[in-house]
Amino acid sequence: MTHWFHRNPLKSTAPVSFNLYGVASSPAANKICNDLRTTRARLLDMFTDATCTPEIMKKSSDEYFALLQGFILPLDGTTQESKLRFIQNFKWTDTLQGNIASAQQDAIFELVSMAFNVAIWYTKFASRLAGKENVTEDEAKDVHKSLKTAAGIFKTLKETHIPRLITPAEKGRDLEPRVIDTYIVQSQAEAQEVTIARAIELKHNASLIAALAFETANFYQKADHTLNTLDPECSSKWKKYLQLKQHFYMAYAHCYHGQTLLAADKCGEAIRSLQEAEKCYSRAEALCKEYRQTKGPGSTAKPSEQLFFKKLGSFIKNTLEKCQRENGFIYFHKVPAEAPALELKASYGLAEPTPFELPALSAQCTPEVYATFDLTRGPKDDKPKAKHDEEIKPVKEPDLKPQTDTGCVVS
């Protein structure tokens, strides 16, 4: 299902040399600086390497983060943070704010910005894998796992690492709560989409599918509402995507709930539920057009062109016609004016974020080597500072090539 998911662009960053001149006063200290530079550059390359896998990404990010923690964790047993935390300046763009960079002289800013990009990479990897022709069961599991991994990284950054920043995130930037909360919930919702597709494919109980679809629609609604107070110029397109997915899965919920009602001989209520499904589906179709016409950051998804989308429209129509025929021959139930309430709770299949843990501190970063970093020989102005006046070129990302759509996430 190529172009099924909306994706905002990767963050881009200015090169960092880690040239600490006289501060790194031993060969071991210099090696740490050199290795930081090379592992950072290698990790940045992985973001745009179409052959990169989750295993390679984890290895590359762990190598960098293990070294970077030497600039964050205290190694002398006397302080709560490394004496090196504020020695190096880092510049990063934001996924919604174009090419103007934020800068902070803070290793924790580098940690959360780079890890944020790692999470974005996992969502893009999932999107590319889901776009393959004839996705296998193992590949579908990888899509599901990658989206839960992304959600876990975003969640851990929000709860554990971002609160440690000296300079708080500005409004509309990636590290502020509204933006990162939306990324968390969207990743969970998209992981549940894989579960729903799997449940449909294996013809699971209609009540389970309805409940999962209802929970997923609510996730998308929550994500949409989280962006309500953000500048429309940078969030409108993203919001349209979240809204169309909400209505699409509400259509699924009402459709499968209608099947459950029919099986319970409640044909009038089943008809009304399917009529509501038609209404939600029509709204999703309209939102697809609005989404395509809305300008904003990110790649444009094309959900209404996918068989998975089109199949639902036909399924709702056929199921509604069946219910109406049954009602005319057997049940003769009155169709209620109000759609049956969806008081559904999924017992299975809900996607929880996978907990994210940083790797252990690199073995290179010992107290003895740490002692050879001499701040008295370095720049005197080592206080945290931020500026937003430098443009950084956007990351050139691999193209998504459309492939034949089989109509489902798994096959």
mmCIF file of C-alpha atoms in Angstrom:
data_model
loop_
_atom_site.group_PDB
_atom_site.id
_atom_site.type_symbol
_atom_site.label_atom_id
_atom_site.label_comp_id
_atom_site.label_asym_id
_atom_site.label_seq_id
_atom_site.Cartn_x
_atom_site.Cartn_y
_atom_site.Cartn_z
ATOM 1 C CA MET A 1 0.000 0.000 0.000
ATOM 2 C CA THR A 2 2.369 2.648 -1.273
ATOM 3 C CA HIS A 3 1.371 6.175 -0.171
ATOM 4 C CA TRP A 4 -1.046 4.869 2.496
ATOM 5 C CA PHE A 5 0.688 6.774 5.327
ATOM 6 C CA HIS A 6 1.412 10.505 5.576
ATOM 7 C CA ARG A 7 5.005 11.205 6.528
ATOM 8 C CA ASN A 8 6.517 14.503 7.624
ATOM 9 C CA PRO A 9 10.126 15.158 6.519
ATOM 10 C CA LEU A 10 13.170 14.049 8.482
ATOM 11 C CA LYS A 11 14.926 16.621 10.621
ATOM 12 C CA SER A 12 18.176 17.921 9.123
ATOM 13 C CA THR A 13 21.257 19.049 11.015
ATOM 14 C CA ALA A 14 24.482 20.965 10.564
ATOM 15 C CA PRO A 15 27.737 18.948 10.606
ATOM 16 C CA VAL A 16 29.438 18.649 14.009
ATOM 17 C CA SER A 17 33.229 18.296 14.089
ATOM 18 C CA PHE A 18 33.681 17.626 17.831
ATOM 19 C CA ASN A 19 37.029 19.412 17.493
ATOM 20 C CA LEU A 20 37.611 20.355 21.105
ATOM 21 C CA TYR A 21 41.100 21.692 20.414
ATOM 22 C CA GLY A 22 43.065 21.820 23.688
ATOM 23 C CA VAL A 23 40.192 20.539 25.819
ATOM 24 C CA ALA A 24 40.756 16.929 24.751
ATOM 25 C CA SER A 25 44.248 16.665 26.158
ATOM 26 C CA SER A 26 44.977 12.950 25.733
ATOM 27 C CA PRO A 27 44.975 10.510 22.793
ATOM 28 C CA ALA A 28 42.027 8.624 24.336
ATOM 29 C CA ALA A 29 40.020 11.856 24.671
ATOM 30 C CA ASN A 30 40.819 12.774 21.069
ATOM 31 C CA LYS A 31 39.724 9.312 19.945
ATOM 32 C CA ILE A 32 36.352 9.786 21.627
ATOM 33 C CA CYS A 33 35.890 13.066 19.732
ATOM 34 C CA ASN A 34 36.910 11.478 16.425
ATOM 35 C CA ASP A 35 34.620 8.502 17.003
ATOM 36 C CA LEU A 36 31.726 10.820 17.878
ATOM 37 C CA ARG A 37 32.213 12.618 14.571
ATOM 38 C CA THR A 38 32.382 9.418 12.495
ATOM 39 C CA THR A 39 29.519 7.558 14.245
ATOM 40 C CA ARG A 40 27.311 10.646 13.945
ATOM 41 C CA ALA A 41 28.051 10.975 10.223
ATOM 42 C CA ARG A 42 27.404 7.247 9.707
ATOM 43 C CA LEU A 43 24.067 7.430 11.534
ATOM 44 C CA LEU A 44 22.980 10.431 9.447
ATOM 45 C CA ASP A 45 23.840 8.466 6.295
ATOM 46 C CA MET A 46 21.623 5.590 7.461
ATOM 47 C CA PHE A 47 18.551 7.868 7.532
ATOM 48 C CA THR A 48 18.658 8.161 3.736
ATOM 49 C CA ASP A 49 19.998 4.701 2.861
ATOM 50 C CA ALA A 50 17.137 2.754 1.274
ATOM 51 C CA THR A 51 18.871 -0.532 2.203
ATOM 52 C CA CYS A 52 19.029 0.273 5.924
ATOM 53 C CA THR A 53 17.172 -2.193 8.155
ATOM 54 C CA PRO A 54 15.997 -1.829 11.786
ATOM 55 C CA GLU A 55 18.969 -3.963 12.868
ATOM 56 C CA ILE A 56 21.442 -1.661 11.094
ATOM 57 C CA MET A 57 19.654 1.431 12.434
ATOM 58 C CA LYS A 58 19.806 0.135 16.005
ATOM 59 C CA LYS A 59 23.501 -0.712 15.696
ATOM 60 C CA SER A 60 24.357 2.712 14.200
ATOM 61 C CA SER A 61 22.294 4.674 16.720
ATOM 62 C CA ASP A 62 23.582 2.632 19.690
ATOM 63 C CA GLU A 63 27.206 3.270 18.643
ATOM 64 C CA TYR A 64 26.625 7.018 18.581
ATOM 65 C CA PHE A 65 24.465 7.259 21.690
ATOM 66 C CA ALA A 66 26.914 5.125 23.723
ATOM 67 C CA LEU A 67 29.635 7.699 23.033
ATOM 68 C CA LEU A 68 27.381 10.760 23.312
ATOM 69 C CA GLN A 69 26.412 9.767 26.834
ATOM 70 C CA GLY A 70 29.972 10.552 27.858
ATOM 71 C CA PHE A 71 28.939 14.192 27.302
ATOM 72 C CA ILE A 72 25.790 13.722 29.434
ATOM 73 C CA LEU A 73 26.435 11.293 32.300
ATOM 74 C CA PRO A 74 28.689 12.296 35.228
ATOM 75 C CA LEU A 75 31.884 10.275 35.284
ATOM 76 C CA ASP A 76 33.675 11.876 38.222
ATOM 77 C CA GLY A 77 31.163 10.898 40.905
ATOM 78 C CA THR A 78 30.677 14.487 42.069
ATOM 79 C CA THR A 79 28.112 16.101 39.754
ATOM 80 C CA GLN A 80 24.662 15.333 38.341
ATOM 81 C CA GLU A 81 25.759 15.848 34.743
ATOM 82 C CA SER A 82 28.879 15.666 32.633
ATOM 83 C CA LYS A 83 31.196 18.680 32.622
ATOM 84 C CA LEU A 84 31.158 18.297 28.819
ATOM 85 C CA ARG A 85 27.369 18.685 28.429
ATOM 86 C CA PHE A 86 27.496 22.342 27.326
ATOM 87 C CA ILE A 87 30.768 22.409 25.372
ATOM 88 C CA GLN A 88 29.473 21.661 21.857
ATOM 89 C CA ASN A 89 26.820 23.517 19.833
ATOM 90 C CA PHE A 90 24.214 21.514 17.852
ATOM 91 C CA LYS A 91 21.805 22.726 15.157
ATOM 92 C CA TRP A 92 18.643 20.946 14.043
ATOM 93 C CA THR A 93 15.616 21.769 11.916
ATOM 94 C CA ASP A 94 12.087 20.665 12.859
ATOM 95 C CA THR A 95 9.761 18.420 10.877
ATOM 96 C CA LEU A 96 7.059 21.102 10.564
ATOM 97 C CA GLN A 97 9.117 24.307 10.403
ATOM 98 C CA GLY A 98 11.067 24.200 7.130
ATOM 99 C CA ASN A 99 14.814 24.705 6.900
ATOM 100 C CA ILE A 100 15.424 27.236 9.692
ATOM 101 C CA ALA A 101 17.413 25.537 12.423
ATOM 102 C CA SER A 102 17.189 25.707 16.198
ATOM 103 C CA ALA A 103 20.502 25.611 18.035
ATOM 104 C CA GLN A 104 21.396 24.679 21.591
ATOM 105 C CA GLN A 105 24.795 24.206 23.167
ATOM 106 C CA ASP A 106 23.615 21.124 25.009
ATOM 107 C CA ALA A 107 24.388 17.419 24.456
ATOM 108 C CA ILE A 108 20.885 16.494 25.647
ATOM 109 C CA PHE A 109 19.436 18.609 22.817
ATOM 110 C CA GLU A 110 21.562 16.546 20.436
ATOM 111 C CA LEU A 111 20.415 13.288 22.048
ATOM 112 C CA VAL A 112 16.689 14.047 21.825
ATOM 113 C CA SER A 113 16.938 15.525 18.318
ATOM 114 C CA MET A 114 18.873 12.583 16.923
ATOM 115 C CA ALA A 115 16.667 10.022 18.689
ATOM 116 C CA PHE A 116 13.595 11.861 17.372
ATOM 117 C CA ASN A 117 14.979 11.378 13.851
ATOM 118 C CA VAL A 118 15.576 7.701 14.577
ATOM 119 C CA ALA A 119 11.888 7.394 15.504
ATOM 120 C CA ILE A 120 10.854 9.200 12.314
ATOM 121 C CA TRP A 121 13.062 6.768 10.365
ATOM 122 C CA TYR A 122 11.208 3.789 11.886
ATOM 123 C CA THR A 123 7.856 5.251 10.738
ATOM 124 C CA LYS A 124 9.270 5.782 7.233
ATOM 125 C CA PHE A 125 10.720 2.271 7.145
ATOM 126 C CA ALA A 126 7.282 0.903 8.097
ATOM 127 C CA SER A 127 5.680 2.971 5.334
ATOM 128 C CA ARG A 128 8.148 1.716 2.708
ATOM 129 C CA LEU A 129 7.727 -1.901 3.795
ATOM 130 C CA ALA A 130 3.925 -1.635 3.779
ATOM 131 C CA GLY A 131 4.213 -0.260 0.230
ATOM 132 C CA LYS A 132 5.755 -3.446 -1.115
ATOM 133 C CA GLU A 133 3.793 -5.712 -3.433
ATOM 134 C CA ASN A 134 2.536 -8.867 -1.698
ATOM 135 C CA VAL A 135 3.647 -8.072 1.838
ATOM 136 C CA THR A 136 4.442 -11.291 3.720
ATOM 137 C CA GLU A 137 3.311 -12.079 7.246
ATOM 138 C CA ASP A 138 6.840 -11.504 8.581
ATOM 139 C CA GLU A 139 7.046 -8.147 6.785
ATOM 140 C CA ALA A 140 3.678 -7.124 8.238
ATOM 141 C CA LYS A 141 5.047 -7.989 11.685
ATOM 142 C CA ASP A 142 8.081 -5.780 10.960
ATOM 143 C CA VAL A 143 5.764 -2.895 9.993
ATOM 144 C CA HIS A 144 3.839 -3.371 13.238
ATOM 145 C CA LYS A 145 7.032 -3.664 15.316
ATOM 146 C CA SER A 146 8.655 -0.592 13.717
ATOM 147 C CA LEU A 147 5.624 1.612 14.435
ATOM 148 C CA LYS A 148 5.520 0.483 18.076
ATOM 149 C CA THR A 149 9.284 1.111 18.317
ATOM 150 C CA ALA A 150 8.784 4.656 16.994
ATOM 151 C CA ALA A 151 5.975 5.298 19.483
ATOM 152 C CA GLY A 152 8.219 4.055 22.311
ATOM 153 C CA ILE A 153 11.097 6.350 21.332
ATOM 154 C CA PHE A 154 8.822 9.401 21.112
ATOM 155 C CA LYS A 155 7.214 8.523 24.468
ATOM 156 C CA THR A 156 10.539 8.024 26.278
ATOM 157 C CA LEU A 157 11.936 11.279 24.888
ATOM 158 C CA LYS A 158 8.864 13.159 26.071
ATOM 159 C CA GLU A 159 8.766 11.646 29.549
ATOM 160 C CA THR A 160 12.465 11.243 30.395
ATOM 161 C CA HIS A 161 14.861 13.297 28.279
ATOM 162 C CA ILE A 162 13.115 16.437 26.974
ATOM 163 C CA PRO A 163 12.263 17.644 30.533
ATOM 164 C CA ARG A 164 16.036 17.812 31.207
ATOM 165 C CA LEU A 165 16.610 20.515 28.562
ATOM 166 C CA ILE A 166 17.679 23.884 29.948
ATOM 167 C CA THR A 167 16.013 25.738 27.077
ATOM 168 C CA PRO A 168 12.418 24.528 26.617
ATOM 169 C CA ALA A 169 11.103 23.775 23.131
ATOM 170 C CA GLU A 170 9.379 26.639 21.351
ATOM 171 C CA LYS A 171 5.797 26.377 20.132
ATOM 172 C CA GLY A 172 5.354 24.289 17.003
ATOM 173 C CA ARG A 173 8.762 22.664 17.231
ATOM 174 C CA ASP A 174 9.251 18.913 17.406
ATOM 175 C CA LEU A 175 10.146 18.689 21.079
ATOM 176 C CA GLU A 176 7.081 20.510 22.387
ATOM 177 C CA PRO A 177 4.283 18.348 23.884
ATOM 178 C CA ARG A 178 1.583 18.853 21.222
ATOM 179 C CA VAL A 179 3.822 17.769 18.357
ATOM 180 C CA ILE A 180 5.492 14.816 20.055
ATOM 181 C CA ASP A 181 2.161 13.610 21.514
ATOM 182 C CA THR A 182 0.706 13.547 18.007
ATOM 183 C CA TYR A 183 3.623 11.474 16.748
ATOM 184 C CA ILE A 184 3.145 8.991 19.625
ATOM 185 C CA VAL A 185 -0.580 8.527 19.010
ATOM 186 C CA GLN A 186 -0.259 8.408 15.205
ATOM 187 C CA SER A 187 2.383 5.666 15.467
ATOM 188 C CA GLN A 188 0.127 3.623 17.760
ATOM 189 C CA ALA A 189 -2.880 4.107 15.478
ATOM 190 C CA GLU A 190 -0.931 3.037 12.404
ATOM 191 C CA ALA A 191 0.331 -0.073 14.215
ATOM 192 C CA GLN A 192 -3.280 -0.951 14.973
ATOM 193 C CA GLU A 193 -4.115 -0.570 11.284
ATOM 194 C CA VAL A 194 -1.816 -3.535 10.634
ATOM 195 C CA THR A 195 -3.704 -5.534 13.275
ATOM 196 C CA ILE A 196 -7.062 -4.644 11.725
ATOM 197 C CA ALA A 197 -5.909 -5.665 8.240
ATOM 198 C CA ARG A 198 -4.669 -8.954 9.663
ATOM 199 C CA ALA A 199 -7.951 -9.566 11.519
ATOM 200 C CA ILE A 200 -9.955 -8.897 8.333
ATOM 201 C CA GLU A 201 -7.722 -11.152 6.278
ATOM 202 C CA LEU A 202 -8.110 -14.026 8.742
ATOM 203 C CA LYS A 203 -11.875 -13.382 9.022
ATOM 204 C CA HIS A 204 -11.846 -12.818 12.761
ATOM 205 C CA ASN A 205 -15.011 -12.094 14.704
ATOM 206 C CA ALA A 206 -16.809 -8.971 13.428
ATOM 207 C CA SER A 207 -17.147 -7.605 16.965
ATOM 208 C CA LEU A 208 -13.351 -7.728 17.460
ATOM 209 C CA ILE A 209 -12.730 -5.918 14.156
ATOM 210 C CA ALA A 210 -15.372 -3.292 15.013
ATOM 211 C CA ALA A 211 -13.805 -2.679 18.428
ATOM 212 C CA LEU A 212 -10.276 -2.397 17.017
ATOM 213 C CA ALA A 213 -11.457 -0.019 14.289
ATOM 214 C CA PHE A 214 -13.315 2.099 16.856
ATOM 215 C CA GLU A 215 -10.244 2.331 19.122
ATOM 216 C CA THR A 216 -8.075 3.231 16.110
ATOM 217 C CA ALA A 217 -10.503 5.935 14.961
ATOM 218 C CA ASN A 218 -10.410 7.380 18.480
ATOM 219 C CA PHE A 219 -6.605 7.440 18.376
ATOM 220 C CA TYR A 220 -6.694 9.424 15.138
ATOM 221 C CA GLN A 221 -9.276 11.805 16.595
ATOM 222 C CA LYS A 222 -7.086 12.323 19.682
ATOM 223 C CA ALA A 223 -4.053 13.055 17.471
ATOM 224 C CA ASP A 224 -6.068 15.523 15.393
ATOM 225 C CA HIS A 225 -7.371 17.353 18.465
ATOM 226 C CA THR A 226 -3.833 17.556 19.906
ATOM 227 C CA LEU A 227 -2.858 19.733 16.914
ATOM 228 C CA ASN A 228 -5.861 22.074 17.219
ATOM 229 C CA THR A 229 -3.907 24.963 18.725
ATOM 230 C CA LEU A 230 -0.901 24.632 16.412
ATOM 231 C CA ASP A 231 -0.285 27.123 13.589
ATOM 232 C CA PRO A 232 -2.520 25.945 10.681
ATOM 233 C CA GLU A 233 0.204 26.813 8.164
ATOM 234 C CA CYS A 234 2.357 23.927 9.398
ATOM 235 C CA SER A 235 -0.313 21.560 10.743
ATOM 236 C CA SER A 236 -3.350 21.738 8.394
ATOM 237 C CA LYS A 237 -2.175 19.036 5.992
ATOM 238 C CA TRP A 238 -1.222 16.691 8.821
ATOM 239 C CA LYS A 239 -4.612 17.296 10.481
ATOM 240 C CA LYS A 240 -6.488 16.460 7.262
ATOM 241 C CA TYR A 241 -4.657 13.120 7.120
ATOM 242 C CA LEU A 242 -5.552 12.337 10.739
ATOM 243 C CA GLN A 243 -9.197 13.314 10.105
ATOM 244 C CA LEU A 244 -9.548 11.167 6.981
ATOM 245 C CA LYS A 245 -8.102 8.177 8.820
ATOM 246 C CA GLN A 246 -10.468 8.791 11.750
ATOM 247 C CA HIS A 247 -13.541 8.758 9.482
ATOM 248 C CA PHE A 248 -12.243 5.777 7.507
ATOM 249 C CA TYR A 249 -11.917 3.647 10.641
ATOM 250 C CA MET A 250 -15.210 4.898 12.059
ATOM 251 C CA ALA A 251 -16.744 3.614 8.795
ATOM 252 C CA TYR A 252 -15.063 0.265 9.463
ATOM 253 C CA ALA A 253 -16.350 0.242 13.055
ATOM 254 C CA HIS A 254 -19.957 0.966 12.074
ATOM 255 C CA CYS A 255 -19.798 -1.545 9.198
ATOM 256 C CA TYR A 256 -18.560 -4.446 11.316
ATOM 257 C CA HIS A 257 -20.798 -3.448 14.221
ATOM 258 C CA GLY A 258 -23.686 -3.686 11.741
ATOM 259 C CA GLN A 259 -22.632 -7.249 10.957
ATOM 260 C CA THR A 260 -22.605 -8.054 14.680
ATOM 261 C CA LEU A 261 -26.106 -6.621 15.072
ATOM 262 C CA LEU A 262 -27.404 -8.603 12.098
ATOM 263 C CA ALA A 263 -25.971 -11.808 13.565
ATOM 264 C CA ALA A 264 -27.919 -10.965 16.761
ATOM 265 C CA ASP A 265 -31.147 -10.574 14.697
ATOM 266 C CA LYS A 266 -31.210 -6.790 15.208
ATOM 267 C CA CYS A 267 -31.692 -6.015 11.548
ATOM 268 C CA GLY A 268 -33.125 -2.493 11.930
ATOM 269 C CA GLU A 269 -30.185 -1.403 14.058
ATOM 270 C CA ALA A 270 -27.798 -3.143 11.647
ATOM 271 C CA ILE A 271 -29.206 -1.122 8.730
ATOM 272 C CA ARG A 272 -28.827 2.115 10.682
ATOM 273 C CA SER A 273 -25.246 1.231 11.646
ATOM 274 C CA LEU A 274 -24.378 0.549 7.999
ATOM 275 C CA GLN A 275 -26.007 3.798 6.918
ATOM 276 C CA GLU A 276 -23.713 5.541 9.413
ATOM 277 C CA ALA A 277 -20.777 3.615 7.922
ATOM 278 C CA GLU A 278 -21.725 4.982 4.475
ATOM 279 C CA LYS A 279 -21.826 8.496 5.892
ATOM 280 C CA CYS A 280 -18.382 8.145 7.514
ATOM 281 C CA TYR A 281 -16.924 6.631 4.345
ATOM 282 C CA SER A 282 -18.254 9.496 2.200
ATOM 283 C CA ARG A 283 -16.712 11.970 4.633
ATOM 284 C CA ALA A 284 -13.387 10.105 4.431
ATOM 285 C CA GLU A 285 -13.526 10.333 0.608
ATOM 286 C CA ALA A 286 -14.151 14.082 0.797
ATOM 287 C CA LEU A 287 -11.306 14.530 3.283
ATOM 288 C CA CYS A 288 -8.950 12.655 0.929
ATOM 289 C CA LYS A 289 -9.571 15.355 -1.692
ATOM 290 C CA GLU A 290 -9.157 18.149 0.871
ATOM 291 C CA TYR A 291 -5.924 16.543 2.101
ATOM 292 C CA ARG A 292 -4.441 16.403 -1.420
ATOM 293 C CA GLN A 293 -5.301 20.080 -1.979
ATOM 294 C CA THR A 294 -3.912 21.290 1.370
ATOM 295 C CA LYS A 295 -0.372 22.629 1.369
ATOM 296 C CA GLY A 296 2.038 21.744 4.135
ATOM 297 C CA PRO A 297 5.116 19.749 5.124
ATOM 298 C CA GLY A 298 5.497 16.099 4.275
ATOM 299 C CA SER A 299 4.798 13.557 1.571
ATOM 300 C CA THR A 300 1.235 13.354 0.256
ATOM 301 C CA ALA A 301 -0.438 10.027 0.944
ATOM 302 C CA LYS A 302 -3.025 8.736 -1.542
ATOM 303 C CA PRO A 303 -5.294 6.516 0.571
ATOM 304 C CA SER A 304 -8.390 6.832 -1.643
ATOM 305 C CA GLU A 305 -6.446 5.251 -4.529
ATOM 306 C CA GLN A 306 -5.694 2.094 -2.519
ATOM 307 C CA LEU A 307 -7.707 -1.111 -2.885
ATOM 308 C CA PHE A 308 -7.887 -1.356 0.915
ATOM 309 C CA PHE A 309 -9.799 1.944 0.881
ATOM 310 C CA LYS A 310 -11.989 1.122 -2.136
ATOM 311 C CA LYS A 311 -12.875 -2.361 -0.842
ATOM 312 C CA LEU A 312 -14.478 -0.876 2.248
ATOM 313 C CA GLY A 313 -16.855 1.244 0.147
ATOM 314 C CA SER A 314 -18.021 -1.822 -1.790
ATOM 315 C CA PHE A 315 -18.238 -3.917 1.380
ATOM 316 C CA ILE A 316 -20.435 -1.347 3.144
ATOM 317 C CA LYS A 317 -22.732 -1.072 0.094
ATOM 318 C CA ASN A 318 -23.127 -4.842 -0.319
ATOM 319 C CA THR A 319 -23.654 -5.488 3.392
ATOM 320 C CA LEU A 320 -26.250 -2.714 3.646
ATOM 321 C CA GLU A 321 -28.151 -4.099 0.623
ATOM 322 C CA LYS A 322 -28.083 -7.570 2.193
ATOM 323 C CA CYS A 323 -29.491 -6.211 5.477
ATOM 324 C CA GLN A 324 -32.235 -4.312 3.651
ATOM 325 C CA ARG A 325 -33.211 -7.461 1.719
ATOM 326 C CA GLU A 326 -33.296 -9.518 4.918
ATOM 327 C CA ASN A 327 -35.387 -6.874 6.636
ATOM 328 C CA GLY A 328 -37.874 -6.812 3.751
ATOM 329 C CA PHE A 329 -38.299 -10.595 3.752
ATOM 330 C CA ILE A 330 -37.788 -11.723 7.342
ATOM 331 C CA TYR A 331 -37.403 -9.139 10.104
ATOM 332 C CA PHE A 332 -39.560 -6.105 9.182
ATOM 333 C CA HIS A 333 -37.743 -4.087 11.858
ATOM 334 C CA LYS A 334 -38.081 -0.340 12.109
ATOM 335 C CA VAL A 335 -34.793 1.440 11.316
ATOM 336 C CA PRO A 336 -33.967 3.756 14.250
ATOM 337 C CA ALA A 337 -33.367 7.473 13.639
ATOM 338 C CA GLU A 338 -30.135 7.435 15.633
ATOM 339 C CA ALA A 339 -27.169 5.186 14.854
ATOM 340 C CA PRO A 340 -26.474 2.543 17.514
ATOM 341 C CA ALA A 341 -23.860 3.786 19.970
ATOM 342 C CA LEU A 342 -20.411 2.305 19.573
ATOM 343 C CA GLU A 343 -19.659 1.299 23.137
ATOM 344 C CA LEU A 344 -16.828 -0.960 22.048
ATOM 345 C CA LYS A 345 -13.684 -1.879 23.890
ATOM 346 C CA ALA A 346 -11.011 -3.997 22.222
ATOM 347 C CA SER A 347 -9.711 -6.787 24.440
ATOM 348 C CA TYR A 348 -6.965 -7.777 22.008
ATOM 349 C CA GLY A 349 -4.729 -6.171 19.402
ATOM 350 C CA LEU A 350 -4.150 -2.740 20.946
ATOM 351 C CA ALA A 351 -0.663 -1.406 20.155
ATOM 352 C CA GLU A 352 1.411 -0.293 23.130
ATOM 353 C CA PRO A 353 4.646 1.688 22.577
ATOM 354 C CA THR A 354 7.758 -0.478 22.878
ATOM 355 C CA PRO A 355 9.913 0.855 25.768
ATOM 356 C CA PHE A 356 13.053 2.592 24.509
ATOM 357 C CA GLU A 357 16.349 2.310 26.360
ATOM 358 C CA LEU A 358 19.623 4.004 25.571
ATOM 359 C CA PRO A 359 22.664 1.742 25.193
ATOM 360 C CA ALA A 360 25.197 1.455 27.982
ATOM 361 C CA LEU A 361 27.903 4.102 28.175
ATOM 362 C CA SER A 362 30.778 3.337 25.801
ATOM 363 C CA ALA A 363 33.711 1.489 27.360
ATOM 364 C CA GLN A 364 35.922 4.286 25.976
ATOM 365 C CA CYS A 365 34.346 6.774 28.387
ATOM 366 C CA THR A 366 36.148 5.973 31.632
ATOM 367 C CA PRO A 367 36.691 8.314 34.603
ATOM 368 C CA GLU A 368 40.403 8.348 33.759
ATOM 369 C CA VAL A 369 39.808 9.520 30.179
ATOM 370 C CA TYR A 370 37.089 11.931 31.369
ATOM 371 C CA ALA A 371 39.660 13.576 33.639
ATOM 372 C CA THR A 372 41.808 14.390 30.586
ATOM 373 C CA PHE A 373 39.122 16.712 29.172
ATOM 374 C CA ASP A 374 40.401 20.048 30.502
ATOM 375 C CA LEU A 375 37.733 22.765 30.290
ATOM 376 C CA THR A 376 40.188 25.447 31.408
ATOM 377 C CA ARG A 377 41.881 25.166 28.022
ATOM 378 C CA GLY A 378 38.692 25.495 25.989
ATOM 379 C CA PRO A 379 36.165 28.210 25.103
ATOM 380 C CA LYS A 380 35.057 30.270 28.083
ATOM 381 C CA ASP A 381 31.500 30.798 26.766
ATOM 382 C CA ASP A 382 30.095 27.374 27.533
ATOM 383 C CA LYS A 383 26.590 28.404 28.594
ATOM 384 C CA PRO A 384 23.586 26.978 26.747
ATOM 385 C CA LYS A 385 22.505 29.212 23.892
ATOM 386 C CA ALA A 386 19.966 29.038 21.101
ATOM 387 C CA LYS A 387 19.518 30.804 17.806
ATOM 388 C CA HIS A 388 17.238 30.385 14.792
ATOM 389 C CA ASP A 389 18.956 32.290 12.016
ATOM 390 C CA GLU A 390 20.647 29.557 9.992
ATOM 391 C CA GLU A 391 19.107 27.641 7.119
ATOM 392 C CA ILE A 392 20.067 24.005 6.726
ATOM 393 C CA LYS A 393 19.471 22.047 3.542
ATOM 394 C CA PRO A 394 16.640 19.505 3.847
ATOM 395 C CA VAL A 395 17.466 15.798 3.905
ATOM 396 C CA LYS A 396 17.179 14.178 0.470
ATOM 397 C CA GLU A 397 15.027 11.141 1.181
ATOM 398 C CA PRO A 398 14.639 7.998 -0.954
ATOM 399 C CA ASP A 399 11.648 8.062 -3.316
ATOM 400 C CA LEU A 400 8.665 5.827 -2.659
ATOM 401 C CA LYS A 401 7.977 3.978 -5.896
ATOM 402 C CA PRO A 402 4.325 2.950 -6.334
ATOM 403 C CA GLN A 403 3.787 -0.795 -6.705
ATOM 404 C CA THR A 404 0.798 -2.936 -7.562
ATOM 405 C CA ASP A 405 -1.634 -2.702 -4.652
ATOM 406 C CA THR A 406 -2.929 -6.030 -3.356
ATOM 407 C CA GLY A 407 -5.529 -4.313 -1.191
ATOM 408 C CA CYS A 408 -4.281 -5.405 2.201
ATOM 409 C CA VAL A 409 -1.363 -4.842 4.546
ATOM 410 C CA VAL A 410 -0.715 -8.562 4.843
ATOM 411 C CA SER A 411 -1.103 -11.394 2.402
#
